[in-house]
Amino acid sequence: MKILCCVKRVPAPGAKINVTADGQDVDAAHLGFTTSPHEECAVEGAVQLIEEHGGEVTVLTLGTGDAEEQLRYAVSVGATHGVLVEADTNQWDPQRTAQAITAAIRELEGDEPFDLIMFGNESADAGGFQVGIRTAMALGRPIVQGIKGVEISDDTITARREIDGGFEVYELPRPAVLGIKEGLNLPRYPTMKGRLASKKVELNSITASAAEGGQARVKLHRPEETVSETVILGTGAEAAAAVVDVLDELGVL
Amino acid sequence: MLLVILEHENGQLVEAAREALTFGRVLAEKMGEDLEAALIGRDDDDLVEAAGQYGAETVHTATHDLLTDYGPDAYGSVIAQMVESLDPDAVLSCGSDRGNEFMANAAARLDAPFVANCTDANPGDTWEMTRVQWGGSLLEDATLTADVPLLTCGLHAVAAEIGDEEDADAEEFDVDLDESVTITMVKDRVVQEAGVTLPTAPVVVGGGRGVGSEDGFGQLEELAALLGGRVGCSRAVTNLGWRPHADQVGQTGTRIAPEIYIASGISGAIQHWVGAMASKHILAINTDKEANMVTKADWAVIGDLHEVIPAIIAEVQSRKG
Ligand SMILES: Cc1cc2nc3c(=O)[nH]c(=O)nc-3n(C[C@H](O)[C@H](O)[C@H](O)COP(=O)(O)OP(=O)(O)OC[C@H]3O[C@@H](n4cnc5c(N)ncnc54)[C@H](O)[C@@H]3O)c2cc1C
């Protein structure tokens, strides 16, 4: 079985996210980078599937050369191959990103399609909610989003999507595409052996080219901060009566 | 005309659809256009009437033998056909899981841009929008150049509000569908829990790393049950395997909007905050009075949650008698 995971490199901010002076990007000067959480679960899910059924996992990212870090990380947790689709930034608009990824997938596949392609439901940063859908549809394959459970059999992929109070079940013919959400699994940490493999792996590189889409960034900014005059109801257990007064006032008792 | 695609479930408009109609009413006014709506897979009078309460003048209803359930291709295909034959000036839906999914599907079919999760939209030759990034931790000002702008409004970007009540006319829309749209339709549903769920709970009792263990959540469960609420948690907790991911509040979890969120042992990282900020009131319980969750809360108790929560439980029990 051949599985492809498309992942995005994003900064890992803490309590606040700062923006660069020109408003074009997150100020990552003092930040580490990570794989967008939904996609981290997609990679783990793919690795679990090949552990069960045999096969290979390829991880693809579109972005600058730094994104190799995320490809190598994916190999350290069990992916087989890494492909960098080289672009001048990690911030192409969604149509352009999808077009470039579609072309890269066609090149990688030749006439042997991946049995399953997994995207994150949305990237942690830009959150466009569409690159996986556009790519799948350009490839003529079915896609469903929001997936937190995957099983694969000879000709079918069964996928579960969480809804309020339960889940929906989808059954797609192979080959298919899924938009994965965090919660599919708990991603493993790299092993020593994995780390070694990730250092040695030869990454494949494809030059991306695609036309700009209709959406263009002007600038990023922080939303207005909630300023709250926090009322301290007390310290420790003795605050309980004041807390319950508040609950009573709100009518939730 | 601005066309709002309505998400519905169990014969009702979902809250996010009401928000989209509210957002759409303002947008249609800026555009100087009428507000119309579309119902896919149903043509019930109740739903048409509900859309009218939010200002829709006409509701286009698309029913078909193949539209038996939700599916992104079924919805996407109907929306693409509506764009082609109703000739709307823009199409809006809600930024829910489904809303973003079917709008992106329609956009792919039309080979048109789609802007997800707007908090503001200003029409023009080039549209100017403000949209959600990082689940709401950042906003992006963006421009959109498109023949027919397709967009969703972010969840809770506006509060649903009835207005300019219209006696909406229902108009049947003829759709042309083939079996291929059923491939991505829901095949089955499994209900795991009846009753209050995290997104709709009136009270959420949240626990973070400060809860200390899986067992530590017993006290939070007890308090939530007493208040008819649900337990939520931070990503630190799901990563530690103390709670299922379905309980996670935040950017990559659930967005909650309870009457009160009792956040205990949670520092209030920005990715957690964006899932909690639609709460009407917040009470933080934390040992650290400088924690973000404390400074952003309406009320706070400074102290060890393992002492504070049992005391609250005892107090609630004694008042309830
Ligand atoms: C892309 C991305 C997406 C993310 N999505 C989410 C998300 O959806 N949801 C989410 O929650 N996080 C998310 N995170 C993670 C987030 O950044 C934080 O790491 C996480 O929310 C921290 O969880 P916490 O508050 O439980 O833990 P901590 O930050 O460790 O805070 C623990 C708190 O408990 C207090 N405490 C300790 N002991 C006690 C005690 N006995 N009594 C009372 N208080 C005590 C401490 O003072 C502290 O404030 C995301 C991160 C990234 C990069």
XYZ file of C-alpha atoms and ligand atoms in Angstrom:
627
model
C 0.000 0.000 0.000
C 1.227 3.493 -0.856
C 0.120 6.414 1.285
C 0.920 10.088 0.827
C 0.668 12.680 3.604
C 0.758 16.380 2.745
C 2.005 18.423 5.707
C 2.756 22.041 6.486
C 5.582 23.578 8.491
C 4.274 26.165 10.945
C 5.785 28.137 13.826
C 5.025 26.877 17.347
C 3.949 29.977 19.257
C 3.268 30.206 22.973
C 0.956 32.468 24.896
C 0.827 35.101 22.153
C 1.495 35.226 18.434
C 3.481 38.216 17.206
C 3.484 39.527 13.677
C 6.482 40.874 11.724
C 6.679 44.653 11.215
C 5.511 44.395 7.580
C 2.493 42.321 8.664
C 3.299 39.576 6.173
C 4.088 36.738 8.518
C 4.251 35.456 12.073
C 7.353 36.772 13.800
C 9.145 33.481 14.285
C 12.502 34.960 15.294
C 12.313 33.328 18.719
C 10.097 30.413 17.868
C 10.632 26.792 16.948
C 8.738 25.192 14.085
C 6.503 22.187 14.042
C 4.222 20.198 11.779
C 0.654 21.491 11.844
C -1.112 19.258 14.478
C -3.740 17.745 12.184
C -1.029 16.605 9.800
C 1.096 15.198 12.586
C -1.831 12.879 13.273
C -2.155 12.122 9.559
C 1.476 10.955 9.452
C 0.991 8.803 12.560
C -2.194 7.356 11.038
C -0.399 6.538 7.802
C 2.479 4.872 9.645
C 0.015 2.760 11.654
C -1.727 1.692 8.436
C 1.490 0.479 6.809
C 2.517 -1.257 10.034
C -0.726 -3.193 9.752
C -0.968 -3.695 5.995
C 2.598 -3.211 4.731
C 3.656 -0.535 2.283
C 5.267 2.872 2.236
C 4.442 6.352 3.476
C 5.601 9.386 1.529
C 5.443 12.793 3.164
C 5.209 15.894 1.014
C 5.438 19.540 1.927
C 5.269 22.683 -0.151
C 7.504 25.478 1.051
C 11.016 26.750 1.451
C 14.073 24.601 2.088
C 13.650 24.892 5.889
C 10.604 22.667 5.624
C 13.023 19.737 5.222
C 13.040 19.714 9.024
C 9.394 18.570 9.046
C 10.013 15.951 6.327
C 12.911 14.510 8.324
C 10.813 14.559 11.469
C 8.130 12.544 9.670
C 10.762 9.983 8.676
C 11.939 9.830 12.300
C 8.446 8.680 13.308
C 8.094 6.072 10.587
C 7.531 7.669 7.174
C 9.527 6.167 4.310
C 10.143 9.033 1.874
C 10.091 12.821 1.934
C 9.350 15.192 -0.928
C 9.929 18.938 -0.844
C 7.875 20.891 -3.353
C 10.023 23.989 -3.413
C 8.356 27.378 -3.308
C 9.622 30.822 -2.353
C 7.499 30.978 0.820
C 5.220 28.743 2.895
C 2.426 31.228 2.309
C 1.091 30.693 -1.191
C -2.618 31.281 -1.593
C -4.815 28.167 -1.428
C -5.518 27.822 -5.161
C -1.868 28.149 -6.033
C -0.823 25.697 -3.310
C -3.350 23.110 -4.467
C -2.326 23.468 -8.084
C 1.348 22.965 -7.263
C 0.666 19.990 -4.998
C -1.575 18.411 -7.619
C 1.184 18.695 -10.212
C 3.723 17.246 -7.777
C 1.447 14.294 -6.963
C 0.958 13.569 -10.661
C 4.715 13.563 -11.105
C 5.270 11.256 -8.126
C 2.505 8.859 -9.080
C 3.093 8.324 -12.760
C 0.457 5.709 -13.489
C 0.479 4.179 -10.027
C -1.766 6.231 -7.761
C -1.340 6.422 -4.006
C -4.011 4.251 -2.377
C -4.681 6.990 0.111
C -3.677 10.649 0.350
C -4.060 12.447 3.664
C -4.139 16.178 4.264
C -4.732 18.049 7.490
C -8.296 19.342 7.745
C -6.836 22.845 7.684
C -3.355 24.240 8.255
C -2.704 25.553 11.767
C -1.652 28.972 10.489
C -3.518 30.089 7.357
C -6.546 27.831 7.909
C -7.845 28.046 4.329
C -9.884 24.801 4.615
C -9.517 23.920 0.928
C -6.124 22.731 -0.312
C -6.936 19.032 0.220
C -10.354 19.399 -1.379
C -9.061 21.222 -4.448
C -6.234 18.737 -4.903
C -8.472 15.677 -4.538
C -11.002 17.057 -6.979
C -8.335 17.976 -9.512
C -7.104 14.371 -9.261
C -10.689 13.132 -9.682
C -10.745 11.397 -6.292
C -13.309 11.529 -3.488
C -12.453 13.453 -0.318
C -14.139 13.941 3.029
C -12.911 16.275 5.734
C -12.834 16.199 9.533
C -11.691 12.580 9.784
C -10.808 11.109 13.176
C -10.953 7.385 12.327
C -9.658 5.429 9.317
C -9.830 1.785 8.330
C -8.709 0.402 5.034
C -9.717 -2.806 3.271
C -9.047 -4.212 -0.210
C -11.269 -1.792 -2.028
C -12.761 0.531 0.567
C -11.621 3.217 2.969
C -13.924 3.647 5.929
C -13.616 7.016 7.615
C -15.197 8.444 10.750
C -15.982 12.058 11.289
C -16.785 13.431 14.713
C -20.058 15.285 15.064
C -21.770 16.700 18.107
C -22.440 13.661 20.338
C -21.206 10.913 18.025
C -19.783 10.299 14.584
C -20.659 9.909 10.921
C -19.316 7.069 8.825
C -18.150 7.503 5.225
C -17.115 4.730 2.843
C -14.905 5.717 -0.045
C -13.565 3.589 -2.880
C -9.761 3.409 -3.247
C -7.920 5.556 -4.188
C -9.276 8.335 -2.008
C -8.256 11.424 -0.081
C -8.992 12.366 3.552
C -8.796 15.618 5.511
C -7.537 14.489 8.926
C -8.189 16.106 12.286
C -6.121 15.955 15.428
C -7.507 13.206 17.645
C -7.150 10.458 15.020
C -4.422 9.117 17.329
C -1.709 10.253 19.707
C 1.409 10.710 17.571
C 4.455 8.773 18.766
C 7.822 10.324 19.543
C 10.859 9.580 17.388
C 12.970 6.566 18.340
C 16.757 6.484 18.156
C 16.511 4.298 15.059
C 14.018 6.713 13.549
C 16.325 9.647 14.179
C 19.166 7.894 12.406
C 16.927 7.040 9.444
C 15.795 10.658 9.236
C 19.371 11.881 9.003
C 20.228 9.452 6.233
C 17.095 9.653 4.108
C 17.475 11.278 0.714
C 14.760 13.792 0.214
C 13.249 14.242 -3.180
C 12.787 17.763 -4.446
C 10.339 19.077 -7.023
C 10.182 22.689 -8.174
C 6.713 24.068 -7.765
C 5.101 26.294 -10.292
C 1.531 27.462 -10.299
C -0.455 30.598 -10.991
C -1.629 32.916 -8.233
C -5.234 32.512 -7.150
C -7.834 35.157 -6.354
C -7.056 35.585 -2.650
C -4.133 37.789 -1.632
C -2.747 38.738 1.770
C -2.663 42.383 2.759
C -1.501 41.975 6.330
C -1.762 39.947 9.500
C -2.714 41.488 12.806
C -3.742 40.484 16.284
C -7.407 40.716 17.231
C -8.328 43.170 19.924
C -7.352 41.729 23.269
C -10.004 40.904 25.772
C -9.321 43.155 28.703
C -11.021 41.866 31.733
C -11.214 43.315 35.187
C -10.949 39.948 36.830
C -12.787 39.805 40.115
C -10.865 37.597 42.517
C -13.473 35.667 44.480
C -11.011 34.459 47.059
C -8.213 32.076 47.799
C -8.546 28.314 48.164
C -11.556 26.434 49.490
C -12.993 29.440 51.309
C -13.921 30.988 47.944
C -16.528 28.260 47.331
C -19.497 30.242 48.673
C -18.681 33.232 46.426
C -18.313 30.900 43.418
C -21.709 29.349 44.045
C -23.249 32.828 44.410
C -21.976 33.563 40.886
C -23.383 30.282 39.549
C -26.695 31.061 41.203
C -26.786 34.540 39.676
C -26.139 33.089 36.204
C -28.986 30.624 36.725
C -26.902 27.511 36.162
C -27.397 25.901 39.567
C -28.274 39.052 -4.876
C -26.349 37.522 -1.965
C -27.068 33.812 -1.650
C -26.669 32.197 1.781
C -26.337 28.405 1.797
C -28.098 27.097 4.905
C -26.721 24.255 6.973
C -29.431 22.234 8.662
C -29.626 19.180 10.881
C -32.659 17.202 12.048
C -35.014 19.594 10.278
C -33.597 22.707 11.970
C -31.235 25.441 10.923
C -28.022 24.991 12.882
C -26.875 27.941 15.002
C -24.015 28.635 12.570
C -26.543 28.993 9.722
C -28.392 31.610 11.754
C -25.101 33.398 12.281
C -24.449 33.269 8.513
C -27.866 34.796 7.812
C -27.137 37.542 10.332
C -23.712 38.191 8.790
C -25.329 38.025 5.340
C -27.962 40.618 6.200
C -25.247 43.187 6.896
C -23.221 42.144 3.862
C -26.219 42.284 1.489
C -26.872 45.805 2.682
C -23.275 46.834 1.978
C -23.627 45.260 -1.474
C -26.942 47.001 -2.058
C -28.412 43.611 -2.958
C -31.224 41.326 -1.804
C -30.599 38.537 0.672
C -31.679 35.124 -0.551
C -31.022 31.682 0.871
C -30.710 28.102 -0.310
C -31.819 24.875 1.317
C -30.295 21.687 0.020
C -32.097 18.370 0.466
C -35.163 19.835 2.179
C -38.045 22.136 1.397
C -39.848 22.271 4.771
C -41.997 25.315 5.444
C -40.483 25.661 8.937
C -36.992 26.026 7.575
C -38.082 28.507 4.929
C -39.914 30.492 7.576
C -36.881 30.427 9.893
C -34.679 31.819 7.115
C -37.277 34.538 6.544
C -37.034 35.565 10.186
C -33.400 36.429 9.564
C -34.192 38.520 6.515
C -34.078 36.123 3.531
C -36.595 37.211 0.910
C -36.489 34.070 -1.190
C -35.395 30.575 -0.242
C -34.318 28.347 -3.121
C -35.029 24.738 -2.262
C -33.189 21.913 -3.996
C -34.608 18.450 -3.471
C -33.735 15.333 -5.442
C -34.006 11.543 -4.980
C -30.233 11.422 -4.514
C -30.182 14.154 -1.840
C -30.966 11.752 0.984
C -28.259 12.895 3.382
C -25.319 15.244 3.754
C -22.392 14.806 1.408
C -19.801 17.364 0.282
C -20.096 16.436 -3.399
C -23.882 16.565 -3.328
C -23.845 19.993 -1.696
C -20.915 21.263 -3.765
C -22.598 20.203 -6.971
C -25.901 21.903 -6.083
C -24.106 25.120 -5.073
C -22.086 25.173 -8.307
C -25.327 24.779 -10.273
C -26.940 27.584 -8.289
C -24.005 29.871 -9.044
C -24.406 29.126 -12.721
C -28.152 29.505 -13.023
C -29.226 31.911 -10.264
C -26.346 34.254 -11.027
C -25.745 35.477 -7.447
C -23.355 38.379 -6.826
C -21.762 36.441 -3.970
C -22.312 33.215 -2.031
C -21.935 32.924 1.724
C -22.179 30.074 4.199
C -21.120 29.364 7.766
C -17.585 28.453 8.807
C -18.615 25.154 10.384
C -16.958 21.854 9.441
C -19.617 21.271 6.825
C -19.904 24.859 5.636
C -16.216 25.139 4.873
C -16.243 21.703 3.293
C -19.103 22.199 0.864
C -18.061 25.735 -0.071
C -14.525 24.542 -0.889
C -16.032 21.696 -2.896
C -18.184 24.140 -4.883
C -15.182 26.447 -5.380
C -13.122 23.576 -6.776
C -15.927 22.717 -9.201
C -16.169 26.330 -10.334
C -12.376 26.800 -10.329
C -13.042 29.924 -8.276
C -11.402 31.318 -5.146
C -12.980 30.682 -1.751
C -12.243 32.630 1.427
C -12.897 30.728 4.646
C -13.868 32.141 8.043
C -14.321 35.836 7.405
C -15.040 38.154 10.302
C -15.725 41.069 7.975
C -16.257 41.446 4.239
C -16.419 44.593 2.137
C -17.640 44.320 -1.431
C -16.083 46.149 -4.382
C -14.349 45.366 -7.667
C -11.821 43.785 -5.409
C -13.351 42.590 -2.162
C -11.617 43.324 1.129
C -12.013 40.776 3.833
C -10.772 40.117 7.313
C -10.464 36.429 8.074
C -9.462 34.079 10.850
C -5.966 32.614 10.997
C -4.576 30.383 13.738
C -8.139 29.530 14.782
C -8.707 33.171 15.755
C -5.380 33.985 17.437
C -4.568 36.150 14.428
C -6.582 37.943 11.785
C -5.631 38.385 8.157
C -6.704 41.281 5.961
C -6.964 39.886 2.457
C -8.246 40.902 -0.929
C -10.365 38.741 -3.149
C -10.677 39.048 -6.891
C -13.406 36.784 -8.236
C -16.364 36.739 -10.607
C -18.562 35.430 -7.826
C -16.990 35.700 -4.354
C -17.477 32.544 -2.299
C -16.981 32.921 1.427
C -17.848 31.628 4.857
C -18.119 33.654 8.041
C -16.143 32.439 11.044
C -18.007 30.572 13.774
C -19.310 33.042 16.352
C -17.954 35.977 14.276
C -21.399 37.467 14.847
C -24.174 36.437 17.216
C -27.328 35.176 15.484
C -29.995 37.841 15.573
C -33.459 37.845 14.059
C -34.209 40.990 12.050
C -36.140 42.632 9.185
C -38.502 39.714 9.251
C -39.504 38.682 5.749
C -42.251 36.353 4.650
C -39.818 34.317 2.605
C -41.002 32.799 -0.651
C -39.903 29.262 -1.355
C -38.750 28.655 -4.888
C -37.978 25.217 -6.187
C -34.565 24.879 -7.749
C -34.137 22.177 -10.393
C -30.941 20.254 -9.835
C -29.288 17.781 -12.079
C -27.374 15.113 -10.161
C -25.924 11.708 -10.924
C -24.979 8.789 -8.671
C -21.387 10.006 -8.344
C -22.417 12.525 -5.694
C -23.450 9.703 -3.341
C -19.845 8.432 -3.040
C -19.060 10.959 -0.317
C -22.446 10.861 1.408
C -22.794 9.923 5.060
C -23.335 6.133 5.133
C -24.095 5.728 8.797
C -24.323 7.645 12.072
C -23.365 6.498 15.517
C -24.685 8.341 18.538
C -22.315 7.950 21.460
C -23.973 10.197 23.944
C -27.386 11.671 24.143
C -28.023 14.907 26.011
C -25.617 17.794 26.566
C -22.567 17.831 24.364
C -19.474 19.996 24.655
C -20.332 22.565 21.952
C -23.834 23.100 23.340
C -23.333 22.603 27.110
C -24.538 25.518 29.283
C -21.669 24.860 31.714
C -18.222 23.543 30.853
C -15.833 22.505 33.609
C -12.392 22.545 32.008
C -9.240 20.918 33.304
C -5.638 21.389 32.231
C -2.264 19.976 33.138
C -2.867 21.321 36.648
C -5.426 18.540 37.247
C -2.414 16.265 37.585
C -3.789 12.898 36.496
C -6.548 11.044 34.711
C -8.179 10.278 38.067
C -8.045 13.941 39.035
C -10.819 14.549 36.507
C -13.272 12.652 38.743
C -13.916 15.834 40.745
C -14.456 17.846 37.566
C -16.904 15.211 36.302
C -18.807 15.429 39.557
C -19.099 19.215 39.418
C -20.103 19.153 35.742
C -22.825 16.588 36.439
C -24.190 18.678 39.328
C -24.451 21.714 37.044
C -25.845 19.856 34.026
C -22.626 20.547 32.136
C -19.723 18.780 30.510
C -16.021 18.356 31.135
C -13.586 19.973 28.699
C -9.791 19.952 28.693
C -6.623 21.435 27.220
C -4.356 19.877 24.620
C -1.737 19.173 27.287
C -4.303 16.830 28.816
C -5.203 15.002 25.597
C -1.509 14.663 24.770
C -0.982 13.025 28.158
C -3.815 10.619 27.374
C -5.874 11.711 30.420
C -8.972 12.570 28.363
C -10.248 11.714 24.868
C -9.595 14.296 22.156
C -13.354 14.894 21.845
C -13.058 16.817 25.148
C -10.359 19.205 23.897
C -11.244 22.875 23.765
C -9.298 25.116 21.381
C -7.953 25.719 17.915
C -7.627 22.041 17.062
C -10.441 20.954 19.353
C -13.968 22.168 20.038
C -15.209 25.754 20.205
C -17.411 26.124 23.222
C -19.933 28.852 24.031
C -21.418 28.049 27.456
C -23.044 30.445 29.894
C -20.001 29.809 32.083
C -16.660 28.129 31.509
C -14.952 27.062 34.715
C -11.306 26.692 33.639
C -9.207 24.941 36.265
C -5.489 24.263 36.055
C -5.366 25.723 32.538
C -2.781 28.408 31.740
C -4.823 29.919 28.900
C -2.451 29.583 25.934
C -3.727 31.445 22.909
C -4.682 28.226 21.078
C -6.809 27.200 24.040
C -8.283 30.659 24.489
C -9.635 30.846 20.924
C -11.802 27.803 21.628
C -13.079 29.278 24.883
C -13.465 32.968 24.073
C -17.090 32.668 22.941
C -18.039 31.634 26.498
C -20.412 34.196 28.010
C -18.572 34.124 31.319
C -15.302 32.628 32.492
C -14.217 31.631 35.956
C -10.599 30.564 36.348
C -9.205 28.428 39.131
C -5.426 28.538 39.194
C -2.533 28.561 41.635
C -0.894 31.278 39.532
C -2.640 34.641 39.694
C -0.643 35.840 36.670
C -1.849 32.998 34.401
C -3.431 34.199 31.152
C -6.633 32.372 31.949
C -6.889 34.308 35.211
C -6.201 37.723 33.713
C -8.733 37.122 30.933
C -11.458 35.694 33.188
C -14.451 37.495 34.698
C -13.836 35.817 38.044
C -10.989 33.831 39.508
C -10.166 31.774 42.517
C -6.485 31.572 43.380
C -5.611 28.209 44.800
C -5.193 24.479 44.328
C -8.065 23.144 42.263
C -8.005 19.920 44.302
C -9.136 21.959 47.301
C -11.336 24.478 45.503
C -13.428 22.102 43.389
C -14.473 19.751 46.231
C -15.446 22.810 48.265
C -17.594 24.101 45.399
C -19.211 20.666 45.052
C -20.046 20.611 48.771
C -21.483 24.130 48.614
C -23.648 23.364 45.552
C -24.930 20.190 47.233
C -25.815 21.988 50.440
C -27.693 24.776 48.592
C -29.561 22.296 46.433
C -30.504 20.560 49.675
C -0.920 24.736 16.333
C -1.277 24.525 17.768
C -2.597 24.199 18.110
C -2.968 24.045 19.451
N -4.276 23.742 19.744
C -4.649 23.673 21.055
C -6.022 23.412 21.419
O -6.900 23.170 20.567
N -6.344 23.396 22.745
C -5.419 23.614 23.739
O -5.795 23.581 24.920
N -4.133 23.819 23.419
C -3.712 23.852 22.117
N -2.387 24.025 21.822
C -1.405 23.948 22.951
C -1.262 25.203 23.776
O -0.282 26.016 23.173
C -0.814 24.873 25.238
O 0.354 24.096 25.193
C -1.847 24.114 26.074
O -3.135 24.713 25.955
C -1.418 24.112 27.536
O -2.297 23.342 28.321
P -2.502 23.619 29.874
O -2.996 24.983 30.082
O -3.307 22.489 30.409
O -1.028 23.406 30.458
P -0.007 24.445 31.068
O 0.265 25.542 30.127
O 1.115 23.623 31.552
O -0.777 25.091 32.288
C -1.097 24.443 33.478
C -1.727 25.463 34.409
O -2.211 24.811 35.568
C -1.909 25.609 36.722
N -1.858 24.676 37.848
C -0.927 23.728 38.122
N -1.265 23.035 39.212
C -2.441 23.530 39.677
C -3.303 23.214 40.752
N -3.037 22.212 41.606
N -4.427 23.948 40.911
C -4.725 24.968 40.053
N -3.946 25.310 39.014
C -2.814 24.577 38.809
C -0.627 26.297 36.377
O -0.471 27.492 37.125
C -0.802 26.568 34.880
O -1.421 27.826 34.681
C -1.990 24.170 20.476
C -0.679 24.475 20.138
C -0.304 24.643 18.798
C 1.123 24.979 18.473
